[in-house]
mmCIF file of C-alpha atoms and ligand atoms in Angstrom:
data_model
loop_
_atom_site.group_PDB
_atom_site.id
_atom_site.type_symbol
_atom_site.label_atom_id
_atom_site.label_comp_id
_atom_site.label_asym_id
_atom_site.label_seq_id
_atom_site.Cartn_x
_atom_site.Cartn_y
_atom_site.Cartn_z
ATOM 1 C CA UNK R 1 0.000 0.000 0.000
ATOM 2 C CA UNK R 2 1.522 3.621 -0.833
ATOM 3 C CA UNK R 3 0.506 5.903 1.758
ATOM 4 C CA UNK R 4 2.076 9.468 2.188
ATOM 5 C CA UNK R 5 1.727 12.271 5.076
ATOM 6 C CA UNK R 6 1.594 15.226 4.353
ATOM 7 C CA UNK R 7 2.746 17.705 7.185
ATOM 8 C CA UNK R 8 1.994 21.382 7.267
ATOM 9 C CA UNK R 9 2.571 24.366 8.866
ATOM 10 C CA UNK R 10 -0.406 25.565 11.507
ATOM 11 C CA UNK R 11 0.056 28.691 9.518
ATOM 12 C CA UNK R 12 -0.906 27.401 6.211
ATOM 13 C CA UNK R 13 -3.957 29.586 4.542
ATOM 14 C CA UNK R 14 -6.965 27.841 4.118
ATOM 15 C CA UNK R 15 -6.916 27.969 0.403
ATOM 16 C CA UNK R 16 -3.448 25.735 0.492
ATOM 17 C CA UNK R 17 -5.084 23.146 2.453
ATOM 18 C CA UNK R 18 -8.487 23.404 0.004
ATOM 19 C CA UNK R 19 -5.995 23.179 -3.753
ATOM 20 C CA UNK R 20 -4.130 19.956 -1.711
ATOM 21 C CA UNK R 21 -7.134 18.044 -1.039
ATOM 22 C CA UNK R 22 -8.348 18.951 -4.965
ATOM 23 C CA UNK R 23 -4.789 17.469 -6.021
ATOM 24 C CA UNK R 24 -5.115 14.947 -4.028
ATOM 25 C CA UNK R 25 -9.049 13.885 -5.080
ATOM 26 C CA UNK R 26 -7.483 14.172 -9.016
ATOM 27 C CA UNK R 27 -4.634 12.078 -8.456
ATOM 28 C CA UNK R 28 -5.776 7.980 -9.468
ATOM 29 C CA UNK R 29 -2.204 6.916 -7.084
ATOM 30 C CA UNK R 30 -4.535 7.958 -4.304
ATOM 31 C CA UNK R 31 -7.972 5.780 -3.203
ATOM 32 C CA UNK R 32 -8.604 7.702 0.240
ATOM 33 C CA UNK R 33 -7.802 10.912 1.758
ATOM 34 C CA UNK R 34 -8.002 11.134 6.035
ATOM 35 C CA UNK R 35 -7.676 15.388 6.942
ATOM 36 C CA UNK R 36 -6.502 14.646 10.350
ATOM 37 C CA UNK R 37 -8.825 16.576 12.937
ATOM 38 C CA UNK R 38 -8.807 19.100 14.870
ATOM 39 C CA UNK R 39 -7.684 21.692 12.551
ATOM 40 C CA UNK R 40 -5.986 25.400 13.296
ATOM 41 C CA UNK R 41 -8.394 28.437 13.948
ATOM 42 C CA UNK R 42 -8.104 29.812 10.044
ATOM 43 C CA UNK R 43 -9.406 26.593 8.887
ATOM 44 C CA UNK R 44 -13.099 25.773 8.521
ATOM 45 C CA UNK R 45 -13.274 21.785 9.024
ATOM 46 C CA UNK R 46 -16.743 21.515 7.987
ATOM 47 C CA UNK R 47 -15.117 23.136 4.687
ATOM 48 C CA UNK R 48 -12.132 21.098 4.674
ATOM 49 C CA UNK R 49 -14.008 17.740 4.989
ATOM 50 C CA UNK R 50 -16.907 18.618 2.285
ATOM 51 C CA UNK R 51 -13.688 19.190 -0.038
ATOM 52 C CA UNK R 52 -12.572 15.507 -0.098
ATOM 53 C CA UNK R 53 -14.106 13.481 -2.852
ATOM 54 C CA UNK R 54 -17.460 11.672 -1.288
ATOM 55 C CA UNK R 55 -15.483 8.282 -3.300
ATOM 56 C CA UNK R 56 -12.250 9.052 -1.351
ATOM 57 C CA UNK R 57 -13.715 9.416 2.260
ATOM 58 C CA UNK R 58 -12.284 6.661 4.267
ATOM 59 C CA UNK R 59 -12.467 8.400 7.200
ATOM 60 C CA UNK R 60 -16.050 8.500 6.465
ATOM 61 C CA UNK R 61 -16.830 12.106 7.577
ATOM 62 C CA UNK R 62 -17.984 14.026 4.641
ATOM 63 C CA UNK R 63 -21.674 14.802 4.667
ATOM 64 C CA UNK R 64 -22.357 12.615 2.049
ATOM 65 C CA UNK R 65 -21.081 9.427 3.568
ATOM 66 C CA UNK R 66 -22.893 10.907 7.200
ATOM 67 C CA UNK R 67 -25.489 11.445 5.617
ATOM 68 C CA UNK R 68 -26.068 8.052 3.740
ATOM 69 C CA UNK R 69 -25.441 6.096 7.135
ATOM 70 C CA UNK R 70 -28.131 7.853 9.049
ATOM 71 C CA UNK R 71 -30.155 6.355 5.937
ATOM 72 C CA UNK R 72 -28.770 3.114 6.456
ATOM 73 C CA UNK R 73 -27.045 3.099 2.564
ATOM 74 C CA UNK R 74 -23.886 1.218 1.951
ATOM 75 C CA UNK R 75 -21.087 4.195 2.319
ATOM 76 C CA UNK R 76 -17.791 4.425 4.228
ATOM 77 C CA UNK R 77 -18.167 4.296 7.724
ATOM 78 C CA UNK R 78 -16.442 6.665 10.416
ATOM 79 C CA UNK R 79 -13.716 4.486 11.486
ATOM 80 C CA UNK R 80 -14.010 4.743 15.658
ATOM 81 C CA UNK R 81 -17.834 4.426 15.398
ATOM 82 C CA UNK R 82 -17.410 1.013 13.118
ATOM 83 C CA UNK R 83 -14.053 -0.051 15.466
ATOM 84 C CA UNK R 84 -16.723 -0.030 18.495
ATOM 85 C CA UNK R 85 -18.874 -1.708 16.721
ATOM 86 C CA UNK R 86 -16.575 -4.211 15.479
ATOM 87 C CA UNK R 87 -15.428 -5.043 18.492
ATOM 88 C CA UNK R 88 -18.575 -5.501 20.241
ATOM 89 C CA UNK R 89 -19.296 -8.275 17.526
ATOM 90 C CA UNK R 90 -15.940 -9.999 17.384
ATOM 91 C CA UNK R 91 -15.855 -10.371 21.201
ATOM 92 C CA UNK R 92 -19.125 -11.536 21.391
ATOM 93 C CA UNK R 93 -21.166 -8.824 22.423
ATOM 94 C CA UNK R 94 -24.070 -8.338 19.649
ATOM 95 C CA UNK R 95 -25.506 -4.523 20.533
ATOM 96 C CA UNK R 96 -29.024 -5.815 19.853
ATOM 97 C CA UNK R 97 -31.383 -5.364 22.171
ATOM 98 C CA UNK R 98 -29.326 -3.781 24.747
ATOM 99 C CA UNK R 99 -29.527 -0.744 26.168
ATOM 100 C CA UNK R 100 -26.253 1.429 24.954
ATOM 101 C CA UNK R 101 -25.341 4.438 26.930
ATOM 102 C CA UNK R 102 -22.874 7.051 25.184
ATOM 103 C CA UNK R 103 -21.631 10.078 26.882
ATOM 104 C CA UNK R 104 -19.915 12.122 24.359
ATOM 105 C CA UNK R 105 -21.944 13.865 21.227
ATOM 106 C CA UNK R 106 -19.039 14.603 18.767
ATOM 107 C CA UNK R 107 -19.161 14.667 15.212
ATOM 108 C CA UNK R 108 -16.432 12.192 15.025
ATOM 109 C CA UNK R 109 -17.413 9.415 17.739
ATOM 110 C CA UNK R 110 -20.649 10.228 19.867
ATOM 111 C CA UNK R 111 -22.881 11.362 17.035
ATOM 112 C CA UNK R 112 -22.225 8.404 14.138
ATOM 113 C CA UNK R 113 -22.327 5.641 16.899
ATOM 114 C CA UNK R 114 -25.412 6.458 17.558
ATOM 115 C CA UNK R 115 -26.495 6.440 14.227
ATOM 116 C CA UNK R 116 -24.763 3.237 13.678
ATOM 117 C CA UNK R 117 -25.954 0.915 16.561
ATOM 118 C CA UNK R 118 -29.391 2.128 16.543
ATOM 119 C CA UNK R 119 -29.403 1.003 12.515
ATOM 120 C CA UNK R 120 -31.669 -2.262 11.485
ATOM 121 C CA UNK R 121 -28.644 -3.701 10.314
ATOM 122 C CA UNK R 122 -26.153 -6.665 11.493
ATOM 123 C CA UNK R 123 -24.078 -4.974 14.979
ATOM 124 C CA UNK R 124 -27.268 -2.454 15.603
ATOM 125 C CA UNK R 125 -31.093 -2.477 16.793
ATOM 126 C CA UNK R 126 -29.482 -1.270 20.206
ATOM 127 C CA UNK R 127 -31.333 0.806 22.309
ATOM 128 C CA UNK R 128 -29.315 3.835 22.519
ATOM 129 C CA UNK R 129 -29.077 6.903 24.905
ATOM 130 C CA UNK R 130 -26.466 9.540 24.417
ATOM 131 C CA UNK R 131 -25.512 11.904 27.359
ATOM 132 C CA UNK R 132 -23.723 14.871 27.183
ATOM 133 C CA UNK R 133 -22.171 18.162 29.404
ATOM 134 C CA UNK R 134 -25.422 19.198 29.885
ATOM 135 C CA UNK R 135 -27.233 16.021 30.784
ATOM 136 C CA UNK R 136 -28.482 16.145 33.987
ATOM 137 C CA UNK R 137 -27.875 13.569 36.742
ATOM 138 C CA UNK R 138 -25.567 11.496 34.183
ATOM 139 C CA UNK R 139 -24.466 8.895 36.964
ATOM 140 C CA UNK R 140 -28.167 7.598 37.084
ATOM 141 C CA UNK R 141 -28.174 7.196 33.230
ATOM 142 C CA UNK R 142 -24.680 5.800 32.778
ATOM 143 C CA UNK R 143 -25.669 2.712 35.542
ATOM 144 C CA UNK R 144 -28.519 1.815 33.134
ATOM 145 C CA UNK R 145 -26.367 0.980 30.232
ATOM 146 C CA UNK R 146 -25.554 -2.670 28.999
ATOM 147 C CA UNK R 147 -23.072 -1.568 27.260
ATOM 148 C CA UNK R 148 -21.371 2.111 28.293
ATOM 149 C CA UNK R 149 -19.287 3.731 25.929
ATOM 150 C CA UNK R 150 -16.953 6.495 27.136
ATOM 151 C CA UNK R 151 -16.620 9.132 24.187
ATOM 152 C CA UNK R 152 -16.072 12.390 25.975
ATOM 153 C CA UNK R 153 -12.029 12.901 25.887
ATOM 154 C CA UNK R 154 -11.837 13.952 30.086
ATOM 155 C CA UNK R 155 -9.288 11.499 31.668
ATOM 156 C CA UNK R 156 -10.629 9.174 33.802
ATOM 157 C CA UNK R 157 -14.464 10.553 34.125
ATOM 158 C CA UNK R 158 -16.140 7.633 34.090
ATOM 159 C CA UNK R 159 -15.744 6.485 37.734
ATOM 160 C CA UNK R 160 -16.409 2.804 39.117
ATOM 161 C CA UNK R 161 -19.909 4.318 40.972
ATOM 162 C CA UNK R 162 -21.001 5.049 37.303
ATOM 163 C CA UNK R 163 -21.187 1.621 36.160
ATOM 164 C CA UNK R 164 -23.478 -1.563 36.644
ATOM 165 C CA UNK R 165 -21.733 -4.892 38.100
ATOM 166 C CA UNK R 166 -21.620 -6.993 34.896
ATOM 167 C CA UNK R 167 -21.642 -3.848 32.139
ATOM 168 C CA UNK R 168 -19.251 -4.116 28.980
ATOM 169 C CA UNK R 169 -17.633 -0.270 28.682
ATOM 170 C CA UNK R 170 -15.656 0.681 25.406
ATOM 171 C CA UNK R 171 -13.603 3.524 26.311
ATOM 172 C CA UNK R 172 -13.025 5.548 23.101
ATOM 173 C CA UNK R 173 -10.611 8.686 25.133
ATOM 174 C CA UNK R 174 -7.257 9.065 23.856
ATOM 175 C CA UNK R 175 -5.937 11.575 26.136
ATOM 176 C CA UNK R 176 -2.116 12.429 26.830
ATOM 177 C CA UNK R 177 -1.425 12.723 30.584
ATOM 178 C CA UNK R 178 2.141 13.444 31.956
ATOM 179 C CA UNK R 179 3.426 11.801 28.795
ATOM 180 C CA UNK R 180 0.710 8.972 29.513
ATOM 181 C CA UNK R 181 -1.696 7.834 27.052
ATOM 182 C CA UNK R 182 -5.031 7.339 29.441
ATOM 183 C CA UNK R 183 -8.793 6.752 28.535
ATOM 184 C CA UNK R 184 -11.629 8.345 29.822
ATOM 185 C CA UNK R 185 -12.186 5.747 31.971
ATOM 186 C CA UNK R 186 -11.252 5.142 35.725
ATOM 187 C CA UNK R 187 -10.051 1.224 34.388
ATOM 188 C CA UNK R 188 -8.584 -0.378 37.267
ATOM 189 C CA UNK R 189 -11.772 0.594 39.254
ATOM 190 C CA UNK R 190 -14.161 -0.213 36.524
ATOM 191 C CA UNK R 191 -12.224 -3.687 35.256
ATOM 192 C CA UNK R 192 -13.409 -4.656 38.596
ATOM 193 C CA UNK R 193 -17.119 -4.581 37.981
ATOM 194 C CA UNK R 194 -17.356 -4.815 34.460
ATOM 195 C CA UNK R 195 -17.505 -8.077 32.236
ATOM 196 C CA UNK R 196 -15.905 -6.414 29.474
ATOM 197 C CA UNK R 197 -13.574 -3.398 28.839
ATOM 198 C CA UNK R 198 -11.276 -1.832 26.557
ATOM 199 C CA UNK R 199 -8.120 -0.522 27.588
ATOM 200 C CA UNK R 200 -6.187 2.274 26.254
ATOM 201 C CA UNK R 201 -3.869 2.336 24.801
ATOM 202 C CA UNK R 202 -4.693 -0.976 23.246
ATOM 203 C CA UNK R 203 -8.287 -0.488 22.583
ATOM 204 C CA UNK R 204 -10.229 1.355 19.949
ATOM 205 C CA UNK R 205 -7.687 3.036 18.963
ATOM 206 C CA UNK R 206 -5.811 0.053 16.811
ATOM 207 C CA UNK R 207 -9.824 -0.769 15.932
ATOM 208 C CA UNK R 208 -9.703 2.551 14.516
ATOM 209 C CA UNK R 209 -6.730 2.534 12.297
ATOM 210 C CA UNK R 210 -7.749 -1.337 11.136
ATOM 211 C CA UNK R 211 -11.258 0.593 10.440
ATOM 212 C CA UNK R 212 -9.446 2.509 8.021
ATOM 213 C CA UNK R 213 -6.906 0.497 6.348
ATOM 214 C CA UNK R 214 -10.262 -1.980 5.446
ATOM 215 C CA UNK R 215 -12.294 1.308 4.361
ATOM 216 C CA UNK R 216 -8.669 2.043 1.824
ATOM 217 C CA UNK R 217 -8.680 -1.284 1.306
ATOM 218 C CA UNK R 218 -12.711 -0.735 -0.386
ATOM 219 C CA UNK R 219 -11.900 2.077 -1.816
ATOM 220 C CA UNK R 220 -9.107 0.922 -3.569
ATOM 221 C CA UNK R 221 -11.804 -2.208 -5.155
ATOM 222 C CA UNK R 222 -13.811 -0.098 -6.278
ATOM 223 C CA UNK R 223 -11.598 1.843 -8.503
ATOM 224 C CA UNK R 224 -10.506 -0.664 -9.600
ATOM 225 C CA UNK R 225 -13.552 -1.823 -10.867
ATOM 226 C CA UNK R 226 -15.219 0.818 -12.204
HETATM 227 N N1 GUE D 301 -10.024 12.934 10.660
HETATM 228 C C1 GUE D 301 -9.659 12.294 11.765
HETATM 229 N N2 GUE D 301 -10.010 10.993 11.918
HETATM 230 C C2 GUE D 301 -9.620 10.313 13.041
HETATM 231 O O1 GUE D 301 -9.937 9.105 13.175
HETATM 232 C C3 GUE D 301 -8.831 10.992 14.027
HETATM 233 C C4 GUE D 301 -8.517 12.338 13.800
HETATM 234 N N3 GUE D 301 -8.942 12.960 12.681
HETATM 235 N N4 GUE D 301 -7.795 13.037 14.695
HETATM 236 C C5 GUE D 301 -7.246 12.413 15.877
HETATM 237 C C6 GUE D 301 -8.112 11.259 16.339
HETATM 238 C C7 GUE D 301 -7.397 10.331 17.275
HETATM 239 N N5 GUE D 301 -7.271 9.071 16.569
HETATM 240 C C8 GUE D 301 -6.538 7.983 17.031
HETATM 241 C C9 GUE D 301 -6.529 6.786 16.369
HETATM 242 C C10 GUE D 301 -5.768 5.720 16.824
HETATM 243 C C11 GUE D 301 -5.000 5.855 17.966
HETATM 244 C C12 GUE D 301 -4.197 4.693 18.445
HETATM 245 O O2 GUE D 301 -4.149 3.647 17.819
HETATM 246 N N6 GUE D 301 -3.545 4.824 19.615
HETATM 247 C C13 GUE D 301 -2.768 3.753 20.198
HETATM 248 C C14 GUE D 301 -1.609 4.272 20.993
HETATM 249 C C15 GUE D 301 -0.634 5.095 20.219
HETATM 250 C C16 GUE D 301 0.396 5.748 21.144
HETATM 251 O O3 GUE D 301 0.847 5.077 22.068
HETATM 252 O O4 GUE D 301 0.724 6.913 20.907
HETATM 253 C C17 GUE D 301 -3.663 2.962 21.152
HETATM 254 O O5 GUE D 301 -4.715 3.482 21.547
HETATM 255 O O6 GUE D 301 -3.274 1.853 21.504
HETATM 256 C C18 GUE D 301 -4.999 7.037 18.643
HETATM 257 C C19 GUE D 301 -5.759 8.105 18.174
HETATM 258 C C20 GUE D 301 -7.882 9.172 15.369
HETATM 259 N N7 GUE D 301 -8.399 10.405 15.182
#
């Protein structure tokens, strides 16, 4: 696979950033294009992502592709929202039925997880609940969930009196602490009560990058084909 990162400055105009991603959609050596998030105050992101070819969107953010999974069409799916997801299945933990609690509503996790496990599809038809900064009494929520996914990027928020004795918890934070890479869950604490948890590092985060080399990986078929 040829891959290729392109580094720039936090000064670069917005315009720069918009005539790269139009080389980039033109150029056939290239099957997906990821515009790593967040982006520097003179950028517009929504802008930025709307720029990339819908057919090139691996990281499965563009309206378009959004927009076509809230349908339930075939599209590229936002790789941490279908690395939860996968992992739920693969370890044996169908979303179906149960009652999903995420705390986080961001474009890039909270919001499309949602969409996804509440889909009539294979890995949804959960029940799902999403809280957020200003949901009120979130503790009493958070102890309903089946399955509680932490999506809110504050270190170690989700504390062991926030989670039911048996509960599977995906912990989607990725934040860097004293040089530490920690989650947004308490983990020693909750690994105690839970059945299931992922750790970070270790966790969604390598779901996430195999999320994306499979979505390349379709993109690439399907030029091929065409
Ligand atoms: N457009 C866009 N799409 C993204 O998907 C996106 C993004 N922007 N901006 C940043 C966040 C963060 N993110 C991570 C993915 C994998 C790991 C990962 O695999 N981490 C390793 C540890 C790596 C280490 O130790 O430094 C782990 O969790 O085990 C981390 C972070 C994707 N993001």
């Amino acid at each position: 696979m040829h891959s290729e990162t392109f580094h720039l400055p936090v000064d670069t105009p917005h315009d720069v950033l918009l005539s790269l991603i139009d080389r980039l959609n033109a150029d056939d050596r290239f099957h997906g294009i990821l515009v790593q998030l967040p982006l520097p105050a003179q950028i517009d992101e929504a802008t930025a992502i709307e720029r990339i070819a819908p057919a090139k969107d691996v990281d499965g953010l563009h309206p378009v592709s959004q927009g076509k999974m809230l349908q339930g069409e075939p599209t590229y799916l936002p790789c941490t929202p279908s690395g939860v997801q996968q992992v739920l299945l693969r370890s044996g933990y169908d979303p179906a039925g149960q009652h999903v609690v995420i705390v986080g509503r961001s474009n890039i996790v909270g919001k499309p997880l949602a969409a996804l496990l509440m889909q009539r599809s294979i890995g949804g038809n959960a029940t799902v609940t999403v809280c957020h900064t200003r949901t009120r009494n979130l503790s009493d929520i958070t102890r309903q969930a089946d399955i509680l996914v932490a999506a809110m990027g504050v270190p170690g928020a989700i504390t062991a009196d926030m989670v039911r004795d048996g509960a599977v918890v995906i912990d989607v934070g990725i934040n860097r602490v004293d040089d530490r890479l920690v989650g947004d869950v308490d983990f020693d604490a909750v690994a105690a009560k839970s059945e299931a948890i992922t750790p970070v590092p270790g966790g969604i985060g390598p779901m996430t990058i195999a999320m994306l080399l499979s979505n390349t990986l379709d993109a690439a078929r399907r030029y091929s084909s065409k």
